Coordinates of N, CA and C in Angstrom, one line a residue:
X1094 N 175.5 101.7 167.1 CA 176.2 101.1 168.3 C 175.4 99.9 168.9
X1095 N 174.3 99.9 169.1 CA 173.0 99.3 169.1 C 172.3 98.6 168.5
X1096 N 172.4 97.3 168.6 CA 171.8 96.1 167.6 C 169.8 95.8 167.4
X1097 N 170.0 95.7 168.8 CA 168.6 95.1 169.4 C 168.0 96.4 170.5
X1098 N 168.2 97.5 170.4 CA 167.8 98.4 171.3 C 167.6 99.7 170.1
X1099 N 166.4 100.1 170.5 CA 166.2 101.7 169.5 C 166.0 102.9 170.6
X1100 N 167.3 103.7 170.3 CA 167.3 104.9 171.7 C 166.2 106.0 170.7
X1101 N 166.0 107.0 172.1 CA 165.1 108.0 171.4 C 165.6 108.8 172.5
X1102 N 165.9 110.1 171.9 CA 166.2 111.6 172.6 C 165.1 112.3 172.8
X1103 N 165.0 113.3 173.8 CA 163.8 114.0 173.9 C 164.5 115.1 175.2
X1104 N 163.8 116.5 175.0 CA 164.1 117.3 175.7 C 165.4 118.5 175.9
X1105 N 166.1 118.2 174.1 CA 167.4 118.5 174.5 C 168.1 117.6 174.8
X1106 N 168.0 116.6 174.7 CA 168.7 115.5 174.8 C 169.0 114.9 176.8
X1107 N 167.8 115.7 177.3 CA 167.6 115.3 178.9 C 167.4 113.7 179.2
X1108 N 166.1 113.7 177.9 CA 165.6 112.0 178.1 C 166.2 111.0 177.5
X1109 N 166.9 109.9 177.4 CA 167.2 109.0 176.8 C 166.2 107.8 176.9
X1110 N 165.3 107.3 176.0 CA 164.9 106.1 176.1 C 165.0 104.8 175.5
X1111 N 165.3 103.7 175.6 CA 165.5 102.9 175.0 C 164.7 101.8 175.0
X1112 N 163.9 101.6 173.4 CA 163.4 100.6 173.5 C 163.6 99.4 173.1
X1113 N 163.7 98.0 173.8 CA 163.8 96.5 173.4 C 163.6 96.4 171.7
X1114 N 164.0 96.3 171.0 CA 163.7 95.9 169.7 C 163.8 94.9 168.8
X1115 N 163.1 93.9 169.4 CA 163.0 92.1 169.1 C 161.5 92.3 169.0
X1116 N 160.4 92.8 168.1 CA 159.3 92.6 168.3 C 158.8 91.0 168.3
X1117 N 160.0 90.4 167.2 CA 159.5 89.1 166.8 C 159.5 87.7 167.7
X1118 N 160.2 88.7 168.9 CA 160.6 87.5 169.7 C 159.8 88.1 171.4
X1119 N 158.8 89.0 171.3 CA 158.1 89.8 172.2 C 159.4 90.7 173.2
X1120 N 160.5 90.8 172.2 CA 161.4 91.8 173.3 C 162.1 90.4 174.4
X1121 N 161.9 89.1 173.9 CA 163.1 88.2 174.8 C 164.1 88.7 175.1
X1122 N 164.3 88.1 176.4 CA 165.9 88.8 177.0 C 167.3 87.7 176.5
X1123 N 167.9 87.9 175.6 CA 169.1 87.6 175.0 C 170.5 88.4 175.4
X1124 N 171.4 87.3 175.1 CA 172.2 87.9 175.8 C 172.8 89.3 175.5
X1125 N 172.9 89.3 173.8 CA 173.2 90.8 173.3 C 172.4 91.5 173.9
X1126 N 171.1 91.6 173.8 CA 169.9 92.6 174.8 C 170.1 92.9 176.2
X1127 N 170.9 92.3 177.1 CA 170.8 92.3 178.5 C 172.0 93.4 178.3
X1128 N 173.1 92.8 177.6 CA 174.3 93.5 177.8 C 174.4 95.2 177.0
X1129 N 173.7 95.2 176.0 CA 173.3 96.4 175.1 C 172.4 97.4 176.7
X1130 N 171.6 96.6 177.0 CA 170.8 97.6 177.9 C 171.7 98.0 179.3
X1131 N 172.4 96.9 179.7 CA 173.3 97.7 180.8 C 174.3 98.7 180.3
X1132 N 174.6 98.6 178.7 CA 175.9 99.6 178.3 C 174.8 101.2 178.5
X1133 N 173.4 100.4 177.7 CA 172.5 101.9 177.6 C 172.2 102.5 178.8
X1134 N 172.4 101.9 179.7 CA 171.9 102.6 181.1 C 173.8 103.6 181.7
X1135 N 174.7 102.4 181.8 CA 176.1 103.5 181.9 C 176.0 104.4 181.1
X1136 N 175.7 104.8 179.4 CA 176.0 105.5 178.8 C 175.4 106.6 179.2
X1137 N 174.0 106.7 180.2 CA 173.5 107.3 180.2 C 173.8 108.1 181.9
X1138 N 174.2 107.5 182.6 CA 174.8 107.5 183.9 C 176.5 108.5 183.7
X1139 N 177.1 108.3 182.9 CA 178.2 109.3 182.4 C 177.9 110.1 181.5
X1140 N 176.7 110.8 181.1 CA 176.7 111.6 180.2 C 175.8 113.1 180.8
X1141 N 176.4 114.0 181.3 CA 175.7 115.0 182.6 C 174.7 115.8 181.6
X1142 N 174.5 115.3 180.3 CA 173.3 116.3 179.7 C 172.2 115.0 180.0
X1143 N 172.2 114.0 180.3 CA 170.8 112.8 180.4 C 170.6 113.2 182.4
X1144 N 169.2 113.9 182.0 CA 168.3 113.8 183.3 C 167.8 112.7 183.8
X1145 N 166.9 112.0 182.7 CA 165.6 110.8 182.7 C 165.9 109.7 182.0
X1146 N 166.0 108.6 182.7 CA 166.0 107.5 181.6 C 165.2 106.5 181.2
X1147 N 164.4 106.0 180.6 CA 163.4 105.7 180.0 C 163.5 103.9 179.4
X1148 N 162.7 103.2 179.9 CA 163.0 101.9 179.3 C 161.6 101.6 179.0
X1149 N 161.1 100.9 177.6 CA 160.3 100.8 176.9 C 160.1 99.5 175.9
X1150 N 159.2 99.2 175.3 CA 159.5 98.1 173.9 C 158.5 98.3 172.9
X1151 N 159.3 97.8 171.7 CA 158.2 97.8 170.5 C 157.7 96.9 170.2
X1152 N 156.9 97.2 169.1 CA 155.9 96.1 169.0 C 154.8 95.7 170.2
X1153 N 153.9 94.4 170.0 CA 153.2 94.4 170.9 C 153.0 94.0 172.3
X1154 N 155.0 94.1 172.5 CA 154.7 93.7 174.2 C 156.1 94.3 174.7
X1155 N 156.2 94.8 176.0 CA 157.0 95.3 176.7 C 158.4 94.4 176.8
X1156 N 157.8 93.1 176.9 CA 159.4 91.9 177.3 C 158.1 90.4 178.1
X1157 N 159.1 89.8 177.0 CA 158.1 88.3 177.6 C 159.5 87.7 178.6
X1158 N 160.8 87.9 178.6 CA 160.9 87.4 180.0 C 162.4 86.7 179.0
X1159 N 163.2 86.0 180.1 CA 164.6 85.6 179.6 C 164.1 84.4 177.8
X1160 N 164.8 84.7 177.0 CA 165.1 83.6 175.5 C 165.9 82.6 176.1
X1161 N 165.0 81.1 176.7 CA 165.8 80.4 177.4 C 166.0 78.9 176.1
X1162 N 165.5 79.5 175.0 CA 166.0 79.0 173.7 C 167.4 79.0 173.5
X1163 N 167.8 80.3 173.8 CA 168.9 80.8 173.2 C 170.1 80.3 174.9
X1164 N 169.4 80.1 175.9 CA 170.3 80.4 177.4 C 170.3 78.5 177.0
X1165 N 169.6 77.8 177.0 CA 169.7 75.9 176.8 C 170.9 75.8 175.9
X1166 N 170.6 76.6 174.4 CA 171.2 75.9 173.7 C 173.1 76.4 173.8
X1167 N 173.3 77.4 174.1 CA 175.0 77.7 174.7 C 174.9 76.6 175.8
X1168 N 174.4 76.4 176.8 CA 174.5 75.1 177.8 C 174.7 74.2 176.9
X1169 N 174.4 73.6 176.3 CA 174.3 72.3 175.5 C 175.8 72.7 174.4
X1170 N 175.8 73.9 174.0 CA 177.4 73.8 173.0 C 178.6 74.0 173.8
X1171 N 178.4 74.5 175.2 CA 179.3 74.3 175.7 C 179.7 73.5 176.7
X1172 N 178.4 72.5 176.6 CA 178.7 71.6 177.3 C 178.7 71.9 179.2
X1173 N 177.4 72.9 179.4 CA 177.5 73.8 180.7 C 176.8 73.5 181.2
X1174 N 176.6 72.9 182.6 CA 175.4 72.4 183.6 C 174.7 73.7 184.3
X1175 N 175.7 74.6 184.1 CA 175.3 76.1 185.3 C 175.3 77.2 184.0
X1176 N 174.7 77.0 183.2 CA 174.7 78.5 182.4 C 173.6 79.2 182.8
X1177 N 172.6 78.4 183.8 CA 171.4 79.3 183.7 C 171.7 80.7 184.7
X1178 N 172.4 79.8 185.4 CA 173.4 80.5 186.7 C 174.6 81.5 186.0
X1179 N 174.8 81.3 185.3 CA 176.0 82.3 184.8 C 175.8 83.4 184.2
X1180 N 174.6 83.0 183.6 CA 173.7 84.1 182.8 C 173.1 84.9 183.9
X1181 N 172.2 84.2 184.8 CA 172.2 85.5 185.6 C 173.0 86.3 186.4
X1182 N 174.1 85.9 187.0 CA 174.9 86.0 187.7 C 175.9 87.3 186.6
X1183 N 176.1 86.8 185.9 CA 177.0 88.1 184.9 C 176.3 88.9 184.2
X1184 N 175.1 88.9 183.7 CA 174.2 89.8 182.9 C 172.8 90.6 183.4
X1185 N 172.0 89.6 184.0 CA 171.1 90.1 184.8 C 171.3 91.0 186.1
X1186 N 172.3 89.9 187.0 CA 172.4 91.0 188.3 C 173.6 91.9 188.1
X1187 N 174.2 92.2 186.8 CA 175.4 93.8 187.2 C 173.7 94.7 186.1
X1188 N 173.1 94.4 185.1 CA 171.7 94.9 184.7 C 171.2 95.8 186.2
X1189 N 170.5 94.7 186.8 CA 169.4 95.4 188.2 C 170.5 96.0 188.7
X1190 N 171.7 96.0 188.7 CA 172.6 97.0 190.1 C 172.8 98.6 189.2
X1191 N 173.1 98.4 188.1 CA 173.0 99.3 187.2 C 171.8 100.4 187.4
X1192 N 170.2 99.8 187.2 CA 169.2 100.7 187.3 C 169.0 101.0 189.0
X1193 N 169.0 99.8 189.3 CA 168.6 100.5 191.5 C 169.8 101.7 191.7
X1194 N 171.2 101.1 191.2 CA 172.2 102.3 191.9 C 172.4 103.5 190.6
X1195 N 171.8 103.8 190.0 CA 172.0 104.6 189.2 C 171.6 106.1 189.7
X1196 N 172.2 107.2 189.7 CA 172.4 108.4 190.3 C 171.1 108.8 189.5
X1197 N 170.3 109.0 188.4 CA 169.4 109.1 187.7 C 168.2 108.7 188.0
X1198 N 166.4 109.2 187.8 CA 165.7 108.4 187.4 C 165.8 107.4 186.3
X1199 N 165.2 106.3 187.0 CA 165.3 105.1 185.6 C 163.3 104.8 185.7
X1200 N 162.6 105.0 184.7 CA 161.5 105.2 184.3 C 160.9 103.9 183.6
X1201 N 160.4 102.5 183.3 CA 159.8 101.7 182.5 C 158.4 102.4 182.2
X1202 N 158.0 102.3 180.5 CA 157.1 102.5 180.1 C 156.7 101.2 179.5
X1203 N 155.7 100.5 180.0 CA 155.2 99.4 179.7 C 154.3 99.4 178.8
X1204 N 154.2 98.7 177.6 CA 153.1 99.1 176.4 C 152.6 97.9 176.2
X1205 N 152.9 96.6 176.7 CA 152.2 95.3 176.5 C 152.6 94.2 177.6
X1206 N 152.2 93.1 177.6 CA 152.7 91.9 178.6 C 154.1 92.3 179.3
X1207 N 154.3 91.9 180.4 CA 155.8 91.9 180.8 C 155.5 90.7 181.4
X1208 N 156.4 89.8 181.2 CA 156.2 88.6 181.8 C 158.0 88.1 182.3
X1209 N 157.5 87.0 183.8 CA 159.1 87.0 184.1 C 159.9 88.0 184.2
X1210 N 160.9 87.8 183.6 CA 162.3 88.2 184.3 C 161.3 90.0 183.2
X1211 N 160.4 89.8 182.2 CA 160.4 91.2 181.9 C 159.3 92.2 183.1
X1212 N 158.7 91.1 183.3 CA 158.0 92.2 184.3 C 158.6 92.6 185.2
X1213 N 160.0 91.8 186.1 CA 160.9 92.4 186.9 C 161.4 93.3 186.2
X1214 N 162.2 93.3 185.2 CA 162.8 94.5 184.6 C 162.0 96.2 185.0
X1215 N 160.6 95.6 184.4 CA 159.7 97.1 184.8 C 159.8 97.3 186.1
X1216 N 159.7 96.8 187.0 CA 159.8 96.0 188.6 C 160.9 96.9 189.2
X1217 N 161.5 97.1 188.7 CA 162.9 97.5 189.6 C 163.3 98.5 189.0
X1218 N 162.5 99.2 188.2 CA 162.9 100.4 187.7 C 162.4 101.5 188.7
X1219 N 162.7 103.0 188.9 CA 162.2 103.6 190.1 C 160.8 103.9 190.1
X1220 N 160.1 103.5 188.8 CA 158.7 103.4 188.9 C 158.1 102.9 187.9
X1221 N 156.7 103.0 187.2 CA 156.5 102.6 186.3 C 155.1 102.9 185.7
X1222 N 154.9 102.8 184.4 CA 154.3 103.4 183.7 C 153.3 102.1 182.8
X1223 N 152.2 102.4 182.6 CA 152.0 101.0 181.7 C 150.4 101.6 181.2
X1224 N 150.5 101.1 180.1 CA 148.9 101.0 179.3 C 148.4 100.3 179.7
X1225 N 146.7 100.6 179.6 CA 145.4 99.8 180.5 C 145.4 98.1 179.9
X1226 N 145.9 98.2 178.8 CA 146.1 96.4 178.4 C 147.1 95.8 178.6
X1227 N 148.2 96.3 179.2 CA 149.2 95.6 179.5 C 149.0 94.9 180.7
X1228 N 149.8 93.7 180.9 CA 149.9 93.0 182.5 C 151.1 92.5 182.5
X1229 N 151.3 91.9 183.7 CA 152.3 91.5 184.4 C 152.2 90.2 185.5
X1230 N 153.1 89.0 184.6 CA 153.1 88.1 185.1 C 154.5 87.6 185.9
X1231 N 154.4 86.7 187.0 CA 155.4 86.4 187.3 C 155.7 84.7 186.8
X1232 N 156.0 84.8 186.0 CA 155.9 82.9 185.3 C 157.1 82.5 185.3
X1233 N 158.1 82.6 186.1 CA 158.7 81.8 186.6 C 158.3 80.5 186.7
X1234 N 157.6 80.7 187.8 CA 156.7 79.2 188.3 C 156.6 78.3 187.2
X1235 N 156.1 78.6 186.2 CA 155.0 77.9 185.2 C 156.2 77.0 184.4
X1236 N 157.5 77.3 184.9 CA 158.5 76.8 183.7 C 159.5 75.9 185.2
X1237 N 158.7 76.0 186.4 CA 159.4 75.6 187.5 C 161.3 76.3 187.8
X1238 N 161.2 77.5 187.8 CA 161.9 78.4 188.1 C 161.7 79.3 189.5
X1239 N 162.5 80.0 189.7 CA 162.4 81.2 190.9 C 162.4 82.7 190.6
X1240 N 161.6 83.5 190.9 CA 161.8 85.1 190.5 C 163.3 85.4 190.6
X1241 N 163.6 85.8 189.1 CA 165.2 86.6 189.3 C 165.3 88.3 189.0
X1242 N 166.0 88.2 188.2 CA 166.1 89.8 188.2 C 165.8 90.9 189.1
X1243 N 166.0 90.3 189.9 CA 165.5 91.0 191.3 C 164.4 90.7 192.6
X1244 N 163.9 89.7 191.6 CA 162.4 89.3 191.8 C 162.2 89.4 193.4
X1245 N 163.3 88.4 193.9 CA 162.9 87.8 195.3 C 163.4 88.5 196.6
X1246 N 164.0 89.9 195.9 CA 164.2 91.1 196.7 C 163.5 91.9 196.7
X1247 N 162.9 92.6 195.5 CA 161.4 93.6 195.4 C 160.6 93.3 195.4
X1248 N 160.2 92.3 195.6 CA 158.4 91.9 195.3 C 158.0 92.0 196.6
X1249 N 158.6 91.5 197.7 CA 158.2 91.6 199.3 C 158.5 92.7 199.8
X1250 N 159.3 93.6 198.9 CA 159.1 94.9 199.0 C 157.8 95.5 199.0
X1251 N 158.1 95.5 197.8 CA 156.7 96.4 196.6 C 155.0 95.9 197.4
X1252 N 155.4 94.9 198.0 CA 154.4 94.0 198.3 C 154.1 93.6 199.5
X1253 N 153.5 93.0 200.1 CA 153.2 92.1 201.2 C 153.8 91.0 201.3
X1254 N 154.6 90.3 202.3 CA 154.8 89.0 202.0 C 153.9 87.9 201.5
X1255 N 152.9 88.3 201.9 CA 151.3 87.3 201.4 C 151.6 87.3 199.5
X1256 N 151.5 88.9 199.5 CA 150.9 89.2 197.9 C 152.1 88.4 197.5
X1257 N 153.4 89.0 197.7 CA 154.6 88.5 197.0 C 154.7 86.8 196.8
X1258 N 154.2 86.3 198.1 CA 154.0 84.7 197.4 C 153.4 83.9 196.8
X1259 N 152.0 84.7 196.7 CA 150.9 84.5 196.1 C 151.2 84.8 194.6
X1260 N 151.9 85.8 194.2 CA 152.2 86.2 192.7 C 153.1 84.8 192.0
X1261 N 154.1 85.0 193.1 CA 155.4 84.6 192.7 C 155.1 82.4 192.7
X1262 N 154.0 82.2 193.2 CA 153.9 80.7 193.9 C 153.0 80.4 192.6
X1263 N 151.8 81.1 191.9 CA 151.0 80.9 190.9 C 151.3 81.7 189.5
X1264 N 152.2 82.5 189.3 CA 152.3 83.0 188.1 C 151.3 83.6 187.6
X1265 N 150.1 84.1 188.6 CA 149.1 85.0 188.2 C 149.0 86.0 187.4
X1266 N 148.4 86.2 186.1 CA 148.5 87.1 185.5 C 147.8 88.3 186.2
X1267 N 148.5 89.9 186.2 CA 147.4 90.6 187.4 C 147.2 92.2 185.7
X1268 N 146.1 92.7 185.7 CA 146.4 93.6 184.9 C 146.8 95.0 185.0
X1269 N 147.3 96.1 184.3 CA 147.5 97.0 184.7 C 147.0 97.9 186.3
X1270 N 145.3 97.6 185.3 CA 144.7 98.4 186.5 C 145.2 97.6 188.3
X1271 N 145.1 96.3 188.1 CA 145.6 95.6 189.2 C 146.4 95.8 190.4
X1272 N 147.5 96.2 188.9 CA 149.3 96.4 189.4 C 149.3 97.3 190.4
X1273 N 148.4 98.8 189.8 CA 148.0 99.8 190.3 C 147.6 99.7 191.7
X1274 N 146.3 99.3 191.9 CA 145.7 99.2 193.0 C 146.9 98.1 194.0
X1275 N 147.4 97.7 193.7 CA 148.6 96.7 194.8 C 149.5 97.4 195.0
X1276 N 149.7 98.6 194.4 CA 150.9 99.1 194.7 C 151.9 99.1 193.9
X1277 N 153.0 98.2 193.1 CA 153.5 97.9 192.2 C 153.9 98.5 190.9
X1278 N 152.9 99.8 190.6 CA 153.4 100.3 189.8 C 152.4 101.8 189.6
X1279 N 153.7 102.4 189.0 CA 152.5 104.4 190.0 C 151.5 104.5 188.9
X1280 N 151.7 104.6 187.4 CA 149.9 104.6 187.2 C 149.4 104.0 185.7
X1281 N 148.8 104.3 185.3 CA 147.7 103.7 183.9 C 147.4 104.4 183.2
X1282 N 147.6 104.4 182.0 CA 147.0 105.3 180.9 C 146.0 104.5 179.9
X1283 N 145.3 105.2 179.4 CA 144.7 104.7 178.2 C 145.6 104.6 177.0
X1284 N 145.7 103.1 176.3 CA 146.5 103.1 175.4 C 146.9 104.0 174.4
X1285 N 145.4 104.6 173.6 CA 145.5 106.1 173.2 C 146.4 107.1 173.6
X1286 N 146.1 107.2 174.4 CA 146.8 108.0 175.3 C 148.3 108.1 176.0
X1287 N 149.0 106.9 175.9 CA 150.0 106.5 176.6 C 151.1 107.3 176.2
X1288 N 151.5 107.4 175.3 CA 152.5 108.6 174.4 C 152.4 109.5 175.1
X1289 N 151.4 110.4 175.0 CA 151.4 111.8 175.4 C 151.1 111.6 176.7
X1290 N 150.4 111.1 177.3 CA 150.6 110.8 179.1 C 151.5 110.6 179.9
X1291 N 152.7 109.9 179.0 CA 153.5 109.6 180.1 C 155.1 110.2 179.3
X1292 N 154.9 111.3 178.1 CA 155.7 112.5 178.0 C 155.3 113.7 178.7
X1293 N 154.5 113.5 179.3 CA 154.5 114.5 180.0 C 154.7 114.4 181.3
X1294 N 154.6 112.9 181.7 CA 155.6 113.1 183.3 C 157.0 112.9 183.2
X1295 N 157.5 112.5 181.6 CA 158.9 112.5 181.8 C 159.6 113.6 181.5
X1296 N 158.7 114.6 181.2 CA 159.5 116.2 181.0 C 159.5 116.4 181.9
X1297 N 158.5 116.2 182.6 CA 158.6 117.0 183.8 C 159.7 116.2 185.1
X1298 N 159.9 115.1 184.7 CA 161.3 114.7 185.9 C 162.6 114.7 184.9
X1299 N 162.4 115.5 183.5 CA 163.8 115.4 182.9 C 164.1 116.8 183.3
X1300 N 163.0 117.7 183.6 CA 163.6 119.1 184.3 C 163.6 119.3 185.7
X1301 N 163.3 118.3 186.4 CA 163.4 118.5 187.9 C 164.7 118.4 188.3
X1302 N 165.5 119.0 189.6 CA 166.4 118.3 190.2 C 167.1 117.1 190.0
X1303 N 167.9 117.0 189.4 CA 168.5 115.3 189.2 C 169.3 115.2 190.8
X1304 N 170.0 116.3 190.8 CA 170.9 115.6 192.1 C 170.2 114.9 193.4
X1305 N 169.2 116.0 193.2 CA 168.3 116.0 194.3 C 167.4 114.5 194.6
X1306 N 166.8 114.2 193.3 CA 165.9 112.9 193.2 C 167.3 111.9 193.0
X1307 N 168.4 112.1 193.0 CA 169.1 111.0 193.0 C 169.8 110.5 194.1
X1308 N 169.5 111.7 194.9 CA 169.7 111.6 196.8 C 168.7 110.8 197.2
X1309 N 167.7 111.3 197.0 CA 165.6 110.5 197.3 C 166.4 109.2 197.0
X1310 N 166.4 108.8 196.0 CA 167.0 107.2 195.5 C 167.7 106.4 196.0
X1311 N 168.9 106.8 196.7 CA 169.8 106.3 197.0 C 169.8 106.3 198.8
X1312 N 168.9 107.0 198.9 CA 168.2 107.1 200.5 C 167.0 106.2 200.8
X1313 N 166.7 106.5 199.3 CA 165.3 105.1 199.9 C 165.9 103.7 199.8
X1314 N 167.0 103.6 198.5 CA 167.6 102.2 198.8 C 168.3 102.1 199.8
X1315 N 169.1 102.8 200.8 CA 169.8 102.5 201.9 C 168.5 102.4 203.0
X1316 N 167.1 102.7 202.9 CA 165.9 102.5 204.0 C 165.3 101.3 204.2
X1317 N 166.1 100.3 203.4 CA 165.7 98.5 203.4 C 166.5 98.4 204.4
X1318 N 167.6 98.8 204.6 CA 168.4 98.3 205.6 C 168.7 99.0 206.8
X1319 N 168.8 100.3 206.9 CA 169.4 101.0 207.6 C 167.8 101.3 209.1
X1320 N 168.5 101.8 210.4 CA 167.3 101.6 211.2 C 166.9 102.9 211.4
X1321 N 165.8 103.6 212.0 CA 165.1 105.0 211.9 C 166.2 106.1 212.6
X1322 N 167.0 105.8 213.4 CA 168.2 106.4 213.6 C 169.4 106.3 212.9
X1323 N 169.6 105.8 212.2 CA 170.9 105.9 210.6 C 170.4 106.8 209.6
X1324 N 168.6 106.3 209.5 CA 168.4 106.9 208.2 C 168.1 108.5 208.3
X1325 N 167.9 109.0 209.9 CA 167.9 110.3 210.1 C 168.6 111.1 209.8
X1326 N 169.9 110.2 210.2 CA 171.2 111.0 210.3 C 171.4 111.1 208.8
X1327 N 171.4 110.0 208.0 CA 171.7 110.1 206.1 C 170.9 111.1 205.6
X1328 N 169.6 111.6 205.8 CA 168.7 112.4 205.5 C 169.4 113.9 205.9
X1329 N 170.1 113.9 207.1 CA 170.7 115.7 207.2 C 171.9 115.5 206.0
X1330 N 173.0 114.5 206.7 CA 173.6 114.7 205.2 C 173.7 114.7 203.9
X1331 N 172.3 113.9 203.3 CA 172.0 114.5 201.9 C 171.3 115.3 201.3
X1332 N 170.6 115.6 202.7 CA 169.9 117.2 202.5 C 171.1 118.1 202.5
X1333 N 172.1 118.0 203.1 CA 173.2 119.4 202.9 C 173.9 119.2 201.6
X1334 N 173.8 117.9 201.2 CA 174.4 117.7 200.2 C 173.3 118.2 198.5
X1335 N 172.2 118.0 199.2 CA 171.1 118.5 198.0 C 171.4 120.6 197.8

């Protein structure tokens, strides 16, 4: 079904993860790839045996960020002044609405560079997971662009407005342990170790409560907006609902 994506079951079929499988291109985001990973994330959103869902890459990097090889040259055959725009607009942002509103944990396991639109990807997942050699750049900048994939809505989240401009203004490369300490991403394993470290917190949220952490979810995304008396009131009703 899956061209450029390699799923992996685990737990009884609780976990689904899917890894980017473009090593040769560090996991670029193309358009088949964007659209494959939003079908993999619905498939997994309608299917009541998937607990946890897992987003990962092979080879030696997590995602270097949008194939603007491939995004120019449809501009140029179709003769399109706004495809950079269209591409995000129809692939990227129904992608991020996909993982934020998904009734499910959505998990990134980072195993190398995430750069750009890939390190947002990890970014906007409900948390994240990464080896001590991986990092995370926002290089946008470097190509005279703006954070997308969510970028310019969670980073001043995740972050400070200071940090967030400072990342997003210089394309700083920051490393795992970095990410860590800022906040940005919950923790670090030793590469060694990354496999078996971070299967073992995904068993353990592929047997927890789903309804429950999918209430947590959907309550912390209504807490960007909503004021300490809405979110009170949402909290009794999805606690009775939990």
């Amino acid at each position: 079904m899956f061209t450029q994506l390699e799923i992996e079951k685990h737990f009884d079929n609780k976990l689904h993860i899917a890894y980017l499988n473009q090593p040769d291109t560090f996991n670029s985001l193309n358009q088949t790839l964007l659209k494959e990973l939003r079908q993999f994330i619905i498939d997994c959103n309608d299917d009541e045996n998937v607990r946890c869902i897992g987003i990962s890459g092979r080879g030696k990097a997590f995602c270097s960020g949008q194939n603007l090889k491939e995004a120019l040259a449809i501009g140029m055959q179709n003769n399109d002044d706004k495809v950079i725009q269209k591409i995000v607009i129809e692939l990227y942002n129904p992608l991020v609405r996909e993982i934020s509103e998904s009734p499910k944990p959505v998990i990134s396991l980072v195993n190398g560079p995430a750069v750009g639109a890939g390190a947002m990807l990890a970014l906007i997942c409900d948390f994240t997971l990464a080896t001590e050699n991986s990092y995370f750049s926002q290089a946008f900048v470097n190509i005279g662009l703006i954070p997308d994939t969510g970028g310019t809505y969670f980073l001043p989240k995740l972050l400070s407005r200071q940090q967030a401009s400072y990342l997003a203004f210089t394309g700083k490369k920051i490393s795992a342990q970095e990410a860590k300490s800022m906040g940005i991403i919950a923790d670090v394993f030793a590469d060694a170790e990354f496999t078996e470290k971070t299967m073992e917190v995904l068993e353990q949220i592929s047997n927890a409560p789903t309804t429950a952490i999918g209430l947590t979810k959907a309550a912390f995304n209504l807490s960007y907006e909503n004021t300490i008396i809405q979110q009170l009131e949402l909290e009794g009703i999805y606690q009775q609902q939990a």
